[in-house]
Amino acid sequence: MARNGKRRLLAEMNVVPYIDVMLVLVVILMVAAPYVNPSIVDLPKVNKATRTPDKVVEVIISPDGKLQIRDTAKKLTPVDFPQLVSTVESMQTDGAQVPVVIAADKTVAYEKVIDVMRNLQKANITRIGLSLQLEGSGAK
């Protein structure tokens, strides 16, 4: 019974409708989740070259970040980053673009490889490739 003739108000919130809405949203997300493809990158595919070029300049990036250049005579020449472009340009013969192949250890930071490519491209050296090992073969 009410005391002193006044009714006491209930100050409680009814949360049942909110729970129902949240359960409906969870079910919608569970049904829609399998149809979403998260972060799929469609990379280009390449085949093995039909023939390798006669002359190649190879830039070798070691795991500690040091650079070496192997010329067509298979002679290794250590270079630092500022000398890289001038050394590669000196190996270009009579206006013909000799391909430059970047060979980096798989533990080398990706940023180092990109920096080498960027500097070579700024010097208008357009024939740049990456050396890789094909799966199932021991040769590069």
Tab-separated table of C-alpha atoms in Angstrom, residues 56-61 67-72 74-80 83-89 91 100 120:
chain	number	residue	atom	x	y	z
A	56	VAL	CA	73.204	-7.565	-66.813
A	57	VAL	CA	74.235	-5.272	-63.972
A	58	GLU	CA	73.307	-6.840	-60.649
A	59	VAL	CA	72.847	-4.742	-57.492
A	60	ILE	CA	73.212	-6.956	-54.428
A	61	ILE	CA	71.739	-5.823	-51.104
A	67	LEU	CA	75.413	-2.590	-51.464
A	68	GLN	CA	77.562	-4.386	-54.041
A	69	ILE	CA	77.456	-4.311	-57.817
A	70	ARG	CA	78.233	-7.337	-59.972
A	71	ASP	CA	79.054	-6.326	-63.527
A	72	THR	CA	79.006	-8.439	-66.681
A	74	LYS	CA	81.096	-11.131	-62.566
A	75	LYS	CA	83.324	-8.779	-60.569
A	76	LEU	CA	81.871	-7.562	-57.249
A	77	THR	CA	82.335	-3.890	-56.458
A	78	PRO	CA	81.231	-2.550	-53.059
A	79	VAL	CA	79.451	0.808	-53.304
A	80	ASP	CA	77.636	3.094	-50.934
A	83	GLN	CA	77.763	6.071	-55.561
A	84	LEU	CA	75.155	3.557	-56.696
A	85	VAL	CA	73.595	5.578	-59.518
A	86	SER	CA	76.874	6.884	-60.924
A	87	THR	CA	78.395	3.395	-60.926
A	88	VAL	CA	75.388	1.860	-62.690
A	89	GLU	CA	75.325	4.702	-65.232
A	91	MET	CA	78.206	0.493	-66.826
A	100	VAL	CA	69.674	-3.780	-63.802
A	120	LEU	CA	67.739	4.148	-60.227
